[in-house]
Coordinates of C-alpha atoms and ligand atoms in Angstrom, one line a residue:
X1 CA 124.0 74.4 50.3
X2 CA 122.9 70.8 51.1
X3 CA 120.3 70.2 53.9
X4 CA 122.0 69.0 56.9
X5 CA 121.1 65.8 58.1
X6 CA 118.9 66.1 61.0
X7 CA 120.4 62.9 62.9
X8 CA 123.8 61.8 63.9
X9 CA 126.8 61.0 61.3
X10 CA 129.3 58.7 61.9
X11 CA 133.2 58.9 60.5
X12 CA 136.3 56.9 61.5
X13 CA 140.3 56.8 60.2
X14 CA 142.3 54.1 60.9
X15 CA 146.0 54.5 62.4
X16 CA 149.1 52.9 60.6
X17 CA 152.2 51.8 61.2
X18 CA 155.5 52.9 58.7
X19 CA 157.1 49.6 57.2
X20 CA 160.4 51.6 56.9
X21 CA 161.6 54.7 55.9
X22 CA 160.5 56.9 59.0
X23 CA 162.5 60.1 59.8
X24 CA 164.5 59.6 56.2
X25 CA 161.2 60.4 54.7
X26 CA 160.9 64.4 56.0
X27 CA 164.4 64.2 53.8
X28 CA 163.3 63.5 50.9
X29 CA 163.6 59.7 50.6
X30 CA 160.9 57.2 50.5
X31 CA 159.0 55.2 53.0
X32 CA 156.3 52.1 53.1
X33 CA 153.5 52.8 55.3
X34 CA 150.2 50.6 55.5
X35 CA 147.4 51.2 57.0
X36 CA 145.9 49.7 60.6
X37 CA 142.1 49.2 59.7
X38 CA 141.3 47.4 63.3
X39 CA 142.8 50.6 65.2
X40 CA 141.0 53.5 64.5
X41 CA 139.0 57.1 65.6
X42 CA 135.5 57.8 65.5
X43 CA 133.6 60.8 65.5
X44 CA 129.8 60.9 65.9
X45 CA 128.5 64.3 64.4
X46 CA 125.0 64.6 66.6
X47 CA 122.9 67.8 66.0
X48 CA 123.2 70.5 69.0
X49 CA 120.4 73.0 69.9
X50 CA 119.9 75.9 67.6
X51 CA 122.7 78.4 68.7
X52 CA 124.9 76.1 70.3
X53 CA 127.4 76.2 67.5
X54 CA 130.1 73.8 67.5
X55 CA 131.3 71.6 70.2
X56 CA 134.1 68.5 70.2
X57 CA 134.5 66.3 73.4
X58 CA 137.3 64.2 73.6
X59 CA 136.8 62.8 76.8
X60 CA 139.5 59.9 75.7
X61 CA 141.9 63.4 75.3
X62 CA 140.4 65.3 78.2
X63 CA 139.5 68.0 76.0
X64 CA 135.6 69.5 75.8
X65 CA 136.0 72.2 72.9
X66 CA 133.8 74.9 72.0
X67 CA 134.6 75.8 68.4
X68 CA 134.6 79.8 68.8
X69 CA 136.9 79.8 71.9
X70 CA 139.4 76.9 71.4
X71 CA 142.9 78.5 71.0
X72 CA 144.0 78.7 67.3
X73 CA 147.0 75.9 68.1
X74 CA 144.0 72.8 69.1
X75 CA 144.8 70.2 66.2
X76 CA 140.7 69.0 67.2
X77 CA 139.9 72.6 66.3
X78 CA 141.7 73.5 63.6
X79 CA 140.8 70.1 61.6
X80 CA 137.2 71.1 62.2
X81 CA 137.8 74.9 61.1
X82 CA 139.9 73.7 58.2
X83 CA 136.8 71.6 57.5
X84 CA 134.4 74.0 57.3
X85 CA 136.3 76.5 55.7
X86 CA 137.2 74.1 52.8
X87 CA 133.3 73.7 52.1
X88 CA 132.4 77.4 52.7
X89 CA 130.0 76.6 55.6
X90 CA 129.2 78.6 58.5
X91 CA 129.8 77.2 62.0
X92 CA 126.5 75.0 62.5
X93 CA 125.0 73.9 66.0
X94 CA 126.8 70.3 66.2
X95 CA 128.2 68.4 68.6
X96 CA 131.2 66.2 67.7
X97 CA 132.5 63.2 70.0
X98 CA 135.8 62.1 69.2
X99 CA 137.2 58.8 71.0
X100 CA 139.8 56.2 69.7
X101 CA 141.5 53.6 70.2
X102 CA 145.2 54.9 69.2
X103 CA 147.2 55.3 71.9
X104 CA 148.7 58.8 71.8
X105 CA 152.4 60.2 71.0
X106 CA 152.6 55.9 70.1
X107 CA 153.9 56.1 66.2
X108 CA 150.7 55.6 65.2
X109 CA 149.3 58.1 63.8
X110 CA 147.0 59.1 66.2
X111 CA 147.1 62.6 65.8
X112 CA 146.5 62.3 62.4
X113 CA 143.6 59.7 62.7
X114 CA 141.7 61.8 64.9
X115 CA 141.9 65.2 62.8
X116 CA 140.6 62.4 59.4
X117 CA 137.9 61.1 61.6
X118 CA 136.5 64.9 62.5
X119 CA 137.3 66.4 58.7
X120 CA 135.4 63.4 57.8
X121 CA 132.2 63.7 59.8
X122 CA 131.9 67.4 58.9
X123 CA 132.1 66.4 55.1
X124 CA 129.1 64.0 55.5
X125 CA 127.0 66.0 58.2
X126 CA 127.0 68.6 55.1
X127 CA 127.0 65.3 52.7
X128 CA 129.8 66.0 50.8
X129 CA 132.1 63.2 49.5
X130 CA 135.3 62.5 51.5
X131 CA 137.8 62.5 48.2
X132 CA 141.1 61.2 50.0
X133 CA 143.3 63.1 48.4
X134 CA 141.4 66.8 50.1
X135 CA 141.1 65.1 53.0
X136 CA 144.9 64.4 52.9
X137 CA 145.7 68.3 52.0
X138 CA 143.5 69.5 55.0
X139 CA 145.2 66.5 57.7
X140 CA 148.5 67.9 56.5
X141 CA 147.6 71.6 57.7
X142 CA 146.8 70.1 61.4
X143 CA 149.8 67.8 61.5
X144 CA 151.7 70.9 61.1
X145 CA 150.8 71.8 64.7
X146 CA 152.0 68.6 66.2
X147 CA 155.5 69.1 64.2
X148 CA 156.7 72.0 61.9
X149 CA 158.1 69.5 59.7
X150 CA 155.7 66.6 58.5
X151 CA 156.9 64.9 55.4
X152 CA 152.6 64.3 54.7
X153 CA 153.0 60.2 55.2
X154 CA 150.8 59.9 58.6
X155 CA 147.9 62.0 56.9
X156 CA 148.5 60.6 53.4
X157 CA 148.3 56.7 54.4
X158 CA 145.8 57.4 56.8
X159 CA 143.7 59.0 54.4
X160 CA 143.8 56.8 51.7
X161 CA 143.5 53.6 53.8
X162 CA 145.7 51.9 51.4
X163 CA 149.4 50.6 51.4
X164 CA 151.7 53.2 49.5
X165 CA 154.9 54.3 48.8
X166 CA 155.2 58.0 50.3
X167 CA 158.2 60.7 48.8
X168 CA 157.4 64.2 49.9
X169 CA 155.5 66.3 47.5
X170 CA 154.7 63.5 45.3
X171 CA 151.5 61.5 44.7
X172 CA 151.4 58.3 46.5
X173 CA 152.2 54.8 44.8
X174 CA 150.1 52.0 45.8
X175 CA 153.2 49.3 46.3
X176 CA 152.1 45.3 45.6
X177 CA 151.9 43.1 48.2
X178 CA 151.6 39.5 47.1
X179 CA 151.4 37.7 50.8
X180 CA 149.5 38.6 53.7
X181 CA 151.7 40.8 55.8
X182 CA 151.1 39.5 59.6
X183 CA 152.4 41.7 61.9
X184 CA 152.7 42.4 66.0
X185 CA 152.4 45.8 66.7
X186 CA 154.2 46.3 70.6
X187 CA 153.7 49.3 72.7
X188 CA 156.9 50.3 75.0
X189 CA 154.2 52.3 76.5
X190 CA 156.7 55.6 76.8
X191 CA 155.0 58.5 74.7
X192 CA 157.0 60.0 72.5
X193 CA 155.8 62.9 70.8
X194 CA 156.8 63.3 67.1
X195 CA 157.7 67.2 67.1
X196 CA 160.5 65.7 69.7
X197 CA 162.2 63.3 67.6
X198 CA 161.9 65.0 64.4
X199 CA 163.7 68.4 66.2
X200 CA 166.1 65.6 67.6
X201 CA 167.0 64.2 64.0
X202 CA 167.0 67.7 62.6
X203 CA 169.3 68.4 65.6
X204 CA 172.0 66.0 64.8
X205 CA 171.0 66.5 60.7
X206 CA 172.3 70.1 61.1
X207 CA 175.4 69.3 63.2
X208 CA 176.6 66.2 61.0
X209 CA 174.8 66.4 57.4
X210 CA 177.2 64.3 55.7
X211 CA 176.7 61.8 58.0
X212 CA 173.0 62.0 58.4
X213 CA 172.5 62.3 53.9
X214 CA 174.7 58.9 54.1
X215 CA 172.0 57.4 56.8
X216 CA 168.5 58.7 54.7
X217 CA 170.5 57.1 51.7
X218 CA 171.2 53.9 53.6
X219 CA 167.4 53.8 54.9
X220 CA 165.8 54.7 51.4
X221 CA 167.8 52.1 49.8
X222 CA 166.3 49.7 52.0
X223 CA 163.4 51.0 51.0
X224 CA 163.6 49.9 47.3
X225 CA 164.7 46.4 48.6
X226 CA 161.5 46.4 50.4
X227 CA 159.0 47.0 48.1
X228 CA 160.6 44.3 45.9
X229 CA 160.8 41.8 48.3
X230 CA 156.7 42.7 49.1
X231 CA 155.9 42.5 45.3
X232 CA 157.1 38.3 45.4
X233 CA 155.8 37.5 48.8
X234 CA 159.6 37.7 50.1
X235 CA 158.7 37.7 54.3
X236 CA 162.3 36.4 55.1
X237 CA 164.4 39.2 53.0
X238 CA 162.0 41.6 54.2
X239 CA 162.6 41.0 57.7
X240 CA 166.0 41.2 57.4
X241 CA 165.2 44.5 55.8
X242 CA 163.5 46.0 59.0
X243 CA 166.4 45.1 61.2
X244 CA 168.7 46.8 59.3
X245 CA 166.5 49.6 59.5
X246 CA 165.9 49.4 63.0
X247 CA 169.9 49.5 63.3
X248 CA 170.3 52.7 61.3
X249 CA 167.1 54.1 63.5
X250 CA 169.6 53.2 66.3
X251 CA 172.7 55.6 64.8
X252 CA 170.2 58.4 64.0
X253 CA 169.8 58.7 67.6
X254 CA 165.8 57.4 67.8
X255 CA 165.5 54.4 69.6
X256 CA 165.2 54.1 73.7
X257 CA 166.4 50.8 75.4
X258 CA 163.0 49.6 76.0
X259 CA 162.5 49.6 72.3
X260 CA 165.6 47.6 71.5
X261 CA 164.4 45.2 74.3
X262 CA 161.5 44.4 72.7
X263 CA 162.8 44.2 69.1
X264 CA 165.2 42.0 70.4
X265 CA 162.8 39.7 72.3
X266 CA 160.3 39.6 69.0
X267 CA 163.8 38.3 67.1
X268 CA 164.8 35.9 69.6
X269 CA 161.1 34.0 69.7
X270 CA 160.6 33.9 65.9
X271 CA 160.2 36.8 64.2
X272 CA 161.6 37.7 60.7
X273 CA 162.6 41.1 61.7
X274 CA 161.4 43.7 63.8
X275 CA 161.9 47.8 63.9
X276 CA 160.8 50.7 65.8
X277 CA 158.1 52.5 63.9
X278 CA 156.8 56.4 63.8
X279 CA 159.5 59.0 65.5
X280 CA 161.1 56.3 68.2
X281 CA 162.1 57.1 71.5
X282 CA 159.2 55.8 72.7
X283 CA 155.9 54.4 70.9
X284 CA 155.9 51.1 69.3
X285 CA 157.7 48.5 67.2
X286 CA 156.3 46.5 64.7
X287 CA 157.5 42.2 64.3
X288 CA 157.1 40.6 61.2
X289 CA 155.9 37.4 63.0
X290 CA 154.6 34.2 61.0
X291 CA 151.4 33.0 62.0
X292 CA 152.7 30.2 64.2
X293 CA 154.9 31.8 66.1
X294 CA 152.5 34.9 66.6
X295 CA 151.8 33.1 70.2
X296 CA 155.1 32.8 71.1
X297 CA 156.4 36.3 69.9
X298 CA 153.2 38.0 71.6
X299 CA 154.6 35.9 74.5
X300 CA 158.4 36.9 74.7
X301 CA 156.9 41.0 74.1
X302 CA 155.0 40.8 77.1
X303 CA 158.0 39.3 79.1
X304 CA 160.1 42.2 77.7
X305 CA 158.1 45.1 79.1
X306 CA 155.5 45.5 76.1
X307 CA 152.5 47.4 77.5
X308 CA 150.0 46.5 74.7
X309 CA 150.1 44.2 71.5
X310 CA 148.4 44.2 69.1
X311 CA 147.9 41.8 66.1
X312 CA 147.2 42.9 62.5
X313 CA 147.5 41.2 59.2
X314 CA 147.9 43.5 56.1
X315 CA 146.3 41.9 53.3
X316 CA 147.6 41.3 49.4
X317 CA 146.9 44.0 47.2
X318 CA 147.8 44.4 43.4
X319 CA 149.8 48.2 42.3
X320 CA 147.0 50.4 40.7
X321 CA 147.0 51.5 37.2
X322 CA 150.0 53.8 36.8
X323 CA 151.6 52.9 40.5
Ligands
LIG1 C1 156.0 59.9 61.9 O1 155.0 58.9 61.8 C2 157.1 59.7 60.8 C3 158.3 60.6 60.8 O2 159.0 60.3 59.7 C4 157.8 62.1 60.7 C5 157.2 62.5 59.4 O3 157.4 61.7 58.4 O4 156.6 63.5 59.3 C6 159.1 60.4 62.1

C-alpha cells in the first residue's frame, strides 16, 4: 500500500446544469449536460490522531459524521466507504471537511458533487489516480440513495468535468460546441429534492405510458436538434430548443409557477430561450442569455423572484476521437 501523505489533500467537483433532456433521460433517451466549473465542493483530507478513524464535517449540511457509526443510508458516508472499499484500505485516522457552494435539492447536482469531491480526496490521501470513469461507477452507487432511479447523468458529467451527451448504460459522447455557451443560472430558491420528481414522473409514467413514451420521444428529439445546432454555433435555434423543452417539462407535470415566472421574465428581457433544469418543481432554470443583455436578464430574474444568479460561460470544445 502507498504511504499516506502526512499533510492535508485537497479534492473538488464541480456542479452542472442539464441542457435538455432531464427526466426523459432515466427513460432511455438522451440528454446534454455540461459542467459548472465556478460552482463546486471541496473536501480537505487532514490527518486525525492515531485511532481517531474517520470523520466528515459538513458544517455547510449540518452533519459531523464519524465513519463507523453513520447510518448505512448517509450519501457523505457511503461515498467515503465505497471509497475505501474500492482501493481495499482499511479505515485510516482522517478527517474530512466537506463545504460547497451548490445550493442543495437546486438541480445541480449537489448531491452528486459532494460524494465526487469526498471519493476524490480519499483517492489522493492514498495517492491513487482519480480515473473518471471509477469515480463515475462509485458516485452512481451514492446517487442511488438520493433516488432509486438515477439515469447516471449528474455523476457521469460531474465526474468527467466535460460537456457530453448522456444515454443510460452507455459511454458518454463528448458533443462539439463551436461558440461559447453563456448562460444565467436562476435559483427559485424552493428545494426540490430529485427522489420527489422522479417518483412524480414515474407516477404519471405508470398511469399514462403512452402518453408519457410520446413526451421522452418529443424531448429526445429535441435533443438531437440540440447537439446540431451546438456543433455550428446555432445560439438562436438552440434557444428555441430549450423552450420547447421547458414546455414539455410543463405537461410532464415538473415545473412550479415560480419557475415559469422566471423563465418567462429571462425570455421577455432577451434571452434566446430558457428551461427549468434538474428534476423541476423547484431548483433552478437555466437562460441562454447573450452577453449584452446578461445585465438586463440578471435584472428582470431578480424582479421575478430569483433568489440567486449565477453567470457561467461554457466554453468551445471539439468531439473527442470516436464521440
Ligand atoms: C437530475 O439531475 C436529472 C433527472 O433526469 C434525474 C436523473 O436523470 O437521474 C431528473
Amino acid at each position: 500500500m502507498e504511504k499516506p501523505p502526512a499533510t492535508a489533500v485537497e479534492a473538488s467537483a464541480c456542479g452542472k446544469v442539464i441542457l435538455l433532456g432531464e427526466h426523459a433521460v432515466v427513460y432511455g433517451r438522451p440528454a446534454l449536460a455540461v459542467p459548472v466549473c465556478g460552482l463546486r465542493a471541496w473536501v480537505r483530507a487532514e490527518p486525525g490522531p492515531p485511532g481517531s478513524g474517520c470523520w466528515i464535517e459538513a458544517r455547510d449540511l449540518g452533519e459531523i459524521l464519524r465513519l463507523t457509526t453513520a447510518p448505512a443510508d448517509s450519501p457523505l458516508a457511503r461515498a467515503v466507504r465505497l471509497a475505501l472499499a474500492h482501493l481495499d484500505v482499511p479505515e485510516p485516522d482522517l478527517r474530512l471537511v466537506l463545504w460547497s457552494a451548490l445550493p442543495i435539492a437546486g438541480g445541480l447536482g449537489s448531491g452528486a458533487a459532494v460524494a465526487t469531491a469526498l471519493i476524490r480526496a480519499v483517492f489522493r490521501w492514498f495517492g491513487r489516480p482519480t480515473d473518471p470513469a471509477v469515480i463515475a461507477a462509485l458516485v452512481y452507487e451514492v446517487e442511488k440513495l438520493h433516488h432509486g432511479t438515477p439515469s447516471g447523468i449528474d455523476n457521469t458529467v460531474i465526474a468527467y468535468e466535460r460537456p457530453l451527451r448522456f444515454v443510460r448504460g452507455q459511454a458518454p459522447v463528448f458533443f462539439t460546441i463551436a461558440r461559447p455557451l453563456p448562460l444565467l443560472i436562476a435559483d427559485s430558491g424552493i428545494p426540490s429534492p430529485t427522489r420527489e420528481t422522479v417518483a412524480a414522473v414515474r407516477a404519471g409514467w405508470a398511469a399514462e405510458p403512452a402518453r408519457y413514451e410520446t413526451l421522452f420521444d418529443a424531448i429526445a428529439a429535441l435533443v438531437w436538434e440540440a447537439e446540431a445546432r451546438l456543433a455550428i454555433g446555432d445560439l438562436e435555434g438552440l434557444g428555441g430548443l430549450l423552450d420547447v423543452n421547458h414546455r414539455l417539462l410543463v405537461e410532464l407535470g415538473v415545473s412550479a409557477p415560480a419557475l415559469d415566472r422566471l423563465v418567462v421574465a429571462a425570455r421577455q428581457a432577451g434571452a434566446l430561450g430558457a428551461k427549468l433544469t434538474g428534476g423541476g418543481r423547484g431548483g433552478n432554470i437555466i437562460a441562454l442569455v447573450p452577453p449584452e443583455r446578461m445585465e438586463a436578464v440578471a435584472q428582470a430574474l431578480r424582479a421575478a423572484g430569483a433568489r440567486a444568479i449565477y453567470r457561467t460561460v461554457v466554453p468551445p470544445t471539439a468531439a473527442a476521437p470516436g464521440g
